[in-house]
mmCIF file of C-alpha atoms in Angstrom:
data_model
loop_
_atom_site.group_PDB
_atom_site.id
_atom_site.type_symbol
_atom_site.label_atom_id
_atom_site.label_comp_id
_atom_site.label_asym_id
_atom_site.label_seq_id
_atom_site.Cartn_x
_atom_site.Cartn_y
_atom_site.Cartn_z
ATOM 1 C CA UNK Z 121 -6.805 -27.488 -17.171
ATOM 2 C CA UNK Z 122 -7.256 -24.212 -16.136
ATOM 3 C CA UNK Z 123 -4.413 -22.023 -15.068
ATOM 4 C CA UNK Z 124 -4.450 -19.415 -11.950
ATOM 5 C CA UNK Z 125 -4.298 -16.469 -14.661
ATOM 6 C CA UNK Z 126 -7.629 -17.805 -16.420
ATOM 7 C CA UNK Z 127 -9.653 -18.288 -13.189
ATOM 8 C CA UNK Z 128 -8.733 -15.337 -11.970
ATOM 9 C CA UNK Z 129 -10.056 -13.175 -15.617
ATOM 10 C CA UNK Z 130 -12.988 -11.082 -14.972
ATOM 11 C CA UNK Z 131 -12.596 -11.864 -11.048
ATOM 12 C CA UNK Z 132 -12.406 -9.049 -8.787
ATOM 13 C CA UNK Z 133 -12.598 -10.797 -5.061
ATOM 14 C CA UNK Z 134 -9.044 -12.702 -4.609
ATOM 15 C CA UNK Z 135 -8.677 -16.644 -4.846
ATOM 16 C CA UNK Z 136 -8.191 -17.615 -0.514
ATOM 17 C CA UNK Z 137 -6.190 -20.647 0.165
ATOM 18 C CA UNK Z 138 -5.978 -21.248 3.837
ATOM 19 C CA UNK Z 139 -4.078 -23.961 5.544
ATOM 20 C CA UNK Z 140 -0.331 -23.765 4.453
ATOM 21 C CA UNK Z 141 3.007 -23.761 6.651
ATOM 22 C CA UNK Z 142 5.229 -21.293 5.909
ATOM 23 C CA UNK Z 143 7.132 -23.653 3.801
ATOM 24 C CA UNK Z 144 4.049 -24.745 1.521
ATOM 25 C CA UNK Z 145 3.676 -21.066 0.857
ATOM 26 C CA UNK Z 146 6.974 -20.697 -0.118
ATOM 27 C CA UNK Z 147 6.699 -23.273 -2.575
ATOM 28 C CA UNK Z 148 3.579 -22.012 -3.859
ATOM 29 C CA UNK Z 149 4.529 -18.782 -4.363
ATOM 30 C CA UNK Z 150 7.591 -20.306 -6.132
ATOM 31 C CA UNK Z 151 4.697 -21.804 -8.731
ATOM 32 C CA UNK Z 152 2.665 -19.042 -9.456
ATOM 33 C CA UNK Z 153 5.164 -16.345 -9.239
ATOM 34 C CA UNK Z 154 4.374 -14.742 -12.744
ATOM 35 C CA UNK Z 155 3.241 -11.679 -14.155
ATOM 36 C CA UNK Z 156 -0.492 -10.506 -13.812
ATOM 37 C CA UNK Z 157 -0.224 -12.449 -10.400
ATOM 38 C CA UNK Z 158 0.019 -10.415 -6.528
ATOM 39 C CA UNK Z 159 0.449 -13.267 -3.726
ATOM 40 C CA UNK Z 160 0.026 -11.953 0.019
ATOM 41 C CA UNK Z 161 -0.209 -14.716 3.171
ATOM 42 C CA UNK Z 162 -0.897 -14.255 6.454
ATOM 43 C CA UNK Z 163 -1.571 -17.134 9.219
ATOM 44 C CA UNK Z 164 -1.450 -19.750 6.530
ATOM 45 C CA UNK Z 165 -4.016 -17.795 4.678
ATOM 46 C CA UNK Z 166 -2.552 -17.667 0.684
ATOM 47 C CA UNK Z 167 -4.379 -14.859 -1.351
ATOM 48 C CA UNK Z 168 -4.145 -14.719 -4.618
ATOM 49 C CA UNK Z 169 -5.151 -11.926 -7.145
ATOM 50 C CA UNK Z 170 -4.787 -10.586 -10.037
ATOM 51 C CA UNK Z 171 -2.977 -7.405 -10.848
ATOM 52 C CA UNK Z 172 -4.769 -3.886 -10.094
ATOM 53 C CA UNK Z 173 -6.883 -2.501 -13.147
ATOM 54 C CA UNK Z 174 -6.520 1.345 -14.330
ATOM 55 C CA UNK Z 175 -8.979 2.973 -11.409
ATOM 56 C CA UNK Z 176 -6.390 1.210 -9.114
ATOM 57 C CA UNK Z 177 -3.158 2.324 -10.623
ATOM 58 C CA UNK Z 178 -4.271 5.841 -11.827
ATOM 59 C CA UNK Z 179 -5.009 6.550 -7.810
ATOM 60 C CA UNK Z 180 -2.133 4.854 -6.912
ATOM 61 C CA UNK Z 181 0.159 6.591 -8.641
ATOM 62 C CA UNK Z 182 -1.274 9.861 -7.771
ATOM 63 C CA UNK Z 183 -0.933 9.740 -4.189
ATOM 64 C CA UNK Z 184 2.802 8.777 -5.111
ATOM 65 C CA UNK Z 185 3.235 11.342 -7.148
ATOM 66 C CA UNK Z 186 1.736 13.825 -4.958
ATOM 67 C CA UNK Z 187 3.906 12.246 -2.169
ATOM 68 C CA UNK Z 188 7.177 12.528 -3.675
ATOM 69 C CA UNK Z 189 6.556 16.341 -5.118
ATOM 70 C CA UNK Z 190 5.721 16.995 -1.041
ATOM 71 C CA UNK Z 191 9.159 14.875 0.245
ATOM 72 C CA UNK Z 192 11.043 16.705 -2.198
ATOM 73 C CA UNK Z 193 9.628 19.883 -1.711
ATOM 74 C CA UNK Z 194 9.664 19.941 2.283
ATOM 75 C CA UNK Z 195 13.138 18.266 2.335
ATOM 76 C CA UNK Z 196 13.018 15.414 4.016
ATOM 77 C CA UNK Z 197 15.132 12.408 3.508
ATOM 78 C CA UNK Z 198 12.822 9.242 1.817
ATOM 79 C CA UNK Z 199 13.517 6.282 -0.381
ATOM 80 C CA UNK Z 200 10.814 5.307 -2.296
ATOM 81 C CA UNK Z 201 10.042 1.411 -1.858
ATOM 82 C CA UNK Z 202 7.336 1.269 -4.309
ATOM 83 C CA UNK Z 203 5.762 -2.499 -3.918
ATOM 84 C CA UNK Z 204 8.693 -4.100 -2.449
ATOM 85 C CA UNK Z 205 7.782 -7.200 -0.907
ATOM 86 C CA UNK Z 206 7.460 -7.544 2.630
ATOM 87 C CA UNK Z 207 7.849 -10.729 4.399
ATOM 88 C CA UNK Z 208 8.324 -12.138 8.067
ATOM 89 C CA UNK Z 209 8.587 -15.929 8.036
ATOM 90 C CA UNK Z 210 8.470 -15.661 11.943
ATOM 91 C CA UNK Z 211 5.127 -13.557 11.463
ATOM 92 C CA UNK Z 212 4.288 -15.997 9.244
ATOM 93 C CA UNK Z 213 3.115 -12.916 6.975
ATOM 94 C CA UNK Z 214 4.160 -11.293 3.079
ATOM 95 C CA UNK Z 215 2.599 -8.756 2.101
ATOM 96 C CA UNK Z 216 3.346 -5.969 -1.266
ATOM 97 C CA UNK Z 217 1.769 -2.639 -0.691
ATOM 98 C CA UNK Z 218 1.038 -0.776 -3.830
ATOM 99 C CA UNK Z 219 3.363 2.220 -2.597
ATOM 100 C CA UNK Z 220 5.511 2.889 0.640
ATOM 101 C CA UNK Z 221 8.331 4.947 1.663
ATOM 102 C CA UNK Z 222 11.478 4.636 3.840
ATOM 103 C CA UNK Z 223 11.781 8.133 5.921
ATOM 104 C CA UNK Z 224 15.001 8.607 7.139
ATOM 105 C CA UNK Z 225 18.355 6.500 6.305
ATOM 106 C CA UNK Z 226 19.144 3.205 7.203
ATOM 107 C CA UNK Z 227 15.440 2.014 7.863
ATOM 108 C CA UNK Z 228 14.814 -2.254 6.925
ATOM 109 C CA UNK Z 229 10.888 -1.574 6.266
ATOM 110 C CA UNK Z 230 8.870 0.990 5.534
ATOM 111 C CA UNK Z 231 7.887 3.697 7.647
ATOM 112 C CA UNK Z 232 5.107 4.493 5.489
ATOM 113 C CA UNK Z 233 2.545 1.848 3.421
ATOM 114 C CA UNK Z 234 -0.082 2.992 1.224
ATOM 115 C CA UNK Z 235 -2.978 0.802 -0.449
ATOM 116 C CA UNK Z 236 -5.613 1.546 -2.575
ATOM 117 C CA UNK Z 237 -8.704 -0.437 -2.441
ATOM 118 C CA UNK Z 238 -11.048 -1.010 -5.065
ATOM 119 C CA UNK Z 239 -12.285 -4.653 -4.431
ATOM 120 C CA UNK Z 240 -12.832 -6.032 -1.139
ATOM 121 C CA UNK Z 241 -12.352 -9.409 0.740
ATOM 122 C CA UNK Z 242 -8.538 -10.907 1.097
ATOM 123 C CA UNK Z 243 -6.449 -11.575 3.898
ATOM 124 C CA UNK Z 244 -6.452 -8.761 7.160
ATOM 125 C CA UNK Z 245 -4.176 -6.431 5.775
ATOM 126 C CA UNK Z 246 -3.717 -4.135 8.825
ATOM 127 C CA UNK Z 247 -2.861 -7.011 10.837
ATOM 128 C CA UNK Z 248 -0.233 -8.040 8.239
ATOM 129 C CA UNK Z 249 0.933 -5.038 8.422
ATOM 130 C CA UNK Z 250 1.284 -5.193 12.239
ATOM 131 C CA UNK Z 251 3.534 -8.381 12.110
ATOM 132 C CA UNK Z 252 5.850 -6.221 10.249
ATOM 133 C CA UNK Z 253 5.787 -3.196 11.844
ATOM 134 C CA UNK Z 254 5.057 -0.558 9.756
ATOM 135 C CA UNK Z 255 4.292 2.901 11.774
ATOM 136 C CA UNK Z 256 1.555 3.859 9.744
ATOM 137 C CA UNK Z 257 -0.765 2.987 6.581
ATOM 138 C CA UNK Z 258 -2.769 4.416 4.833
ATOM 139 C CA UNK Z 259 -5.992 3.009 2.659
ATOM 140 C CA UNK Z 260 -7.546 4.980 -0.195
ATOM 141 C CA UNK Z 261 -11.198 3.839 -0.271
ATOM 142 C CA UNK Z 262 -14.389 5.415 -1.728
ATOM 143 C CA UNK Z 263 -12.760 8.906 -2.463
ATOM 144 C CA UNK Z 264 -11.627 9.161 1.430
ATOM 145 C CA UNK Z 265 -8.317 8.534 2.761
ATOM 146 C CA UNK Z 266 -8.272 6.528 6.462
ATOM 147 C CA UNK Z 267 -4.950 6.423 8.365
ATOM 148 C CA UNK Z 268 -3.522 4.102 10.600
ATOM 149 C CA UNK Z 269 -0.942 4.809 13.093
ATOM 150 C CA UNK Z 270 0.592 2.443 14.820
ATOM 151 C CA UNK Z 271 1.015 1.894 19.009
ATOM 152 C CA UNK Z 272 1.044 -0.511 21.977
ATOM 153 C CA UNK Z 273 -2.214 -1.992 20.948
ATOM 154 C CA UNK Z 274 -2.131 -1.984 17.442
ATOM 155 C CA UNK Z 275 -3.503 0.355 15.230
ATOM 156 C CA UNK Z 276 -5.365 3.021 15.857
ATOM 157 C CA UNK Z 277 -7.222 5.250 12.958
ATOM 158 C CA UNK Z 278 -5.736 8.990 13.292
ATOM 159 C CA UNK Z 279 -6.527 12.089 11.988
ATOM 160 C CA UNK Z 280 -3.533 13.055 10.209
ATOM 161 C CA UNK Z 281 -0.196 11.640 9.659
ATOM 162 C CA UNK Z 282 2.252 10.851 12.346
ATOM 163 C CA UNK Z 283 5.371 10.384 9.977
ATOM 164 C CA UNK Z 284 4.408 13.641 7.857
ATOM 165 C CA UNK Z 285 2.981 15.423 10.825
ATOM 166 C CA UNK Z 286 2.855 18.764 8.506
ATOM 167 C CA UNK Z 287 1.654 17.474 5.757
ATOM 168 C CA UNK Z 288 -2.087 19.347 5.118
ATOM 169 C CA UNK Z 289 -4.205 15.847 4.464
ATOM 170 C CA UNK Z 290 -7.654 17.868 3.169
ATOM 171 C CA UNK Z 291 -5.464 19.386 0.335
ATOM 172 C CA UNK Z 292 -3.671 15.732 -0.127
ATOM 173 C CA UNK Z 293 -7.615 14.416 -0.515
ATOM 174 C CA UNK Z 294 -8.482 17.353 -2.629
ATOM 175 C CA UNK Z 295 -5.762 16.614 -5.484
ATOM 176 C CA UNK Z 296 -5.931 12.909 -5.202
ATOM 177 C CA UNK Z 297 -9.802 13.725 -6.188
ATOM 178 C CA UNK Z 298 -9.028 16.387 -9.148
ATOM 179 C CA UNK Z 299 -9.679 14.066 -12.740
ATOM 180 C CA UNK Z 300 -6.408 15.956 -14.068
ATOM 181 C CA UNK Z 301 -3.455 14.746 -13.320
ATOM 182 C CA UNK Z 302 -0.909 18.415 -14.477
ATOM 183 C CA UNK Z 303 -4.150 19.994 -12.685
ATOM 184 C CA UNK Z 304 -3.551 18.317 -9.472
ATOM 185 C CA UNK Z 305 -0.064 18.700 -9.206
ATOM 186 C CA UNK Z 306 -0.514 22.031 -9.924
ATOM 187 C CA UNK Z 307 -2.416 23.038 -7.530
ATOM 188 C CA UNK Z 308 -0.594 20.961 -4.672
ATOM 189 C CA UNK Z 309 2.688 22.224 -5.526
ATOM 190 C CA UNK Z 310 1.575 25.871 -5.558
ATOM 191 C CA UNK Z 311 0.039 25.509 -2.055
ATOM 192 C CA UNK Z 312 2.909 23.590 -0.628
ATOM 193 C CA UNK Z 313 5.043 26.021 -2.061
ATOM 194 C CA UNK Z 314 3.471 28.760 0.166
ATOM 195 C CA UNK Z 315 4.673 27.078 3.401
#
């Protein structure tokens, strides 16, 4: 017998399970919560895939790191949330971004999700997102950075950043791009710096 770990080795689209209440998730989820797992749902939609590779985590934690050097350095009050799990049993939705931040105090979600996307396929992620409210995400894709902000009708893809309305997103781009890591925080710090 195979277990979800081995099926999922060498696969890059995630495992779909559609069809389960709420409750049928929750015991699922009970089942295969274990490491090298990530679990979303949405409308009785289970995904399951395996954790993020290097490409995924190196950009990931670049645009966090470039994030919190810009929060710290502008002053603004922010908890980082990391990939805290985000559920709404009346949504009938759970969802883990790979980063997101709390701006301000006293906030229950996130104001701010981020994903990076390297494989495709999966459960509707903005509209998971929706269900719980989050004012804006963003999705790393291809080298480009799309934004979501969102209103009365959903989501809408902006231009920059409603949360960080200041913060310059061609330079964020440039040094998620830069191969160096010390190179790339280098540069953004000096240029924030000049502000």
């Amino acid at each position: 017998m195979t277990t979800t770990l081995e099926r999922l080795e060498g696969i890059d689209e995630p495992i779909l399970i559609d069809e389960l209440s709420w409750r049928e998730f929750k015991v699922v989820e009970q089942l295969l919560s274990r490491p090298g797992v990530r679990l979303s749902f949405l409308d009785g939609v289970l995904e399951i895939r395996r954790m993020p590779g290097e490409k995924h985590e190196t950009i990931k934690e670049r645009i966090g790191s470039l994030l919190d050097l810009y929060l710290l350095q502008m002053g603004i009050d922010y908890q980082p949330t990391g990939s805290m799990t985000l559920e709404s049993p009346s949504g009938l939705v759970k969802r883990e971004a790979d980063k997101s931040y709390k701006l301000g105090p006293n906030r229950e979600f996130p104001d701010l999700a981020v994903e990076v996307v390297v494989t495709s396929g999966g459960i509707n992620k903005l509209e998971a997102y929706k269900r719980l409210q989050i004012p804006e995400v963003w999705f790393w894709e291809n080298g480009a950075l799309r934004m979501y902000w969102l209103g009365a009708d959903g989501y809408a893809e902006v231009d920059r950043s409603f949360v960080l309305p200041d913060l310059d997103i061609v330079l964020l781009v440039r040094c998620i791009t830069i191969e160096n890591h010390l190179q790339a925080m280098r540069e953004f710090k000096q240029t924030i710096q000049s502000f």
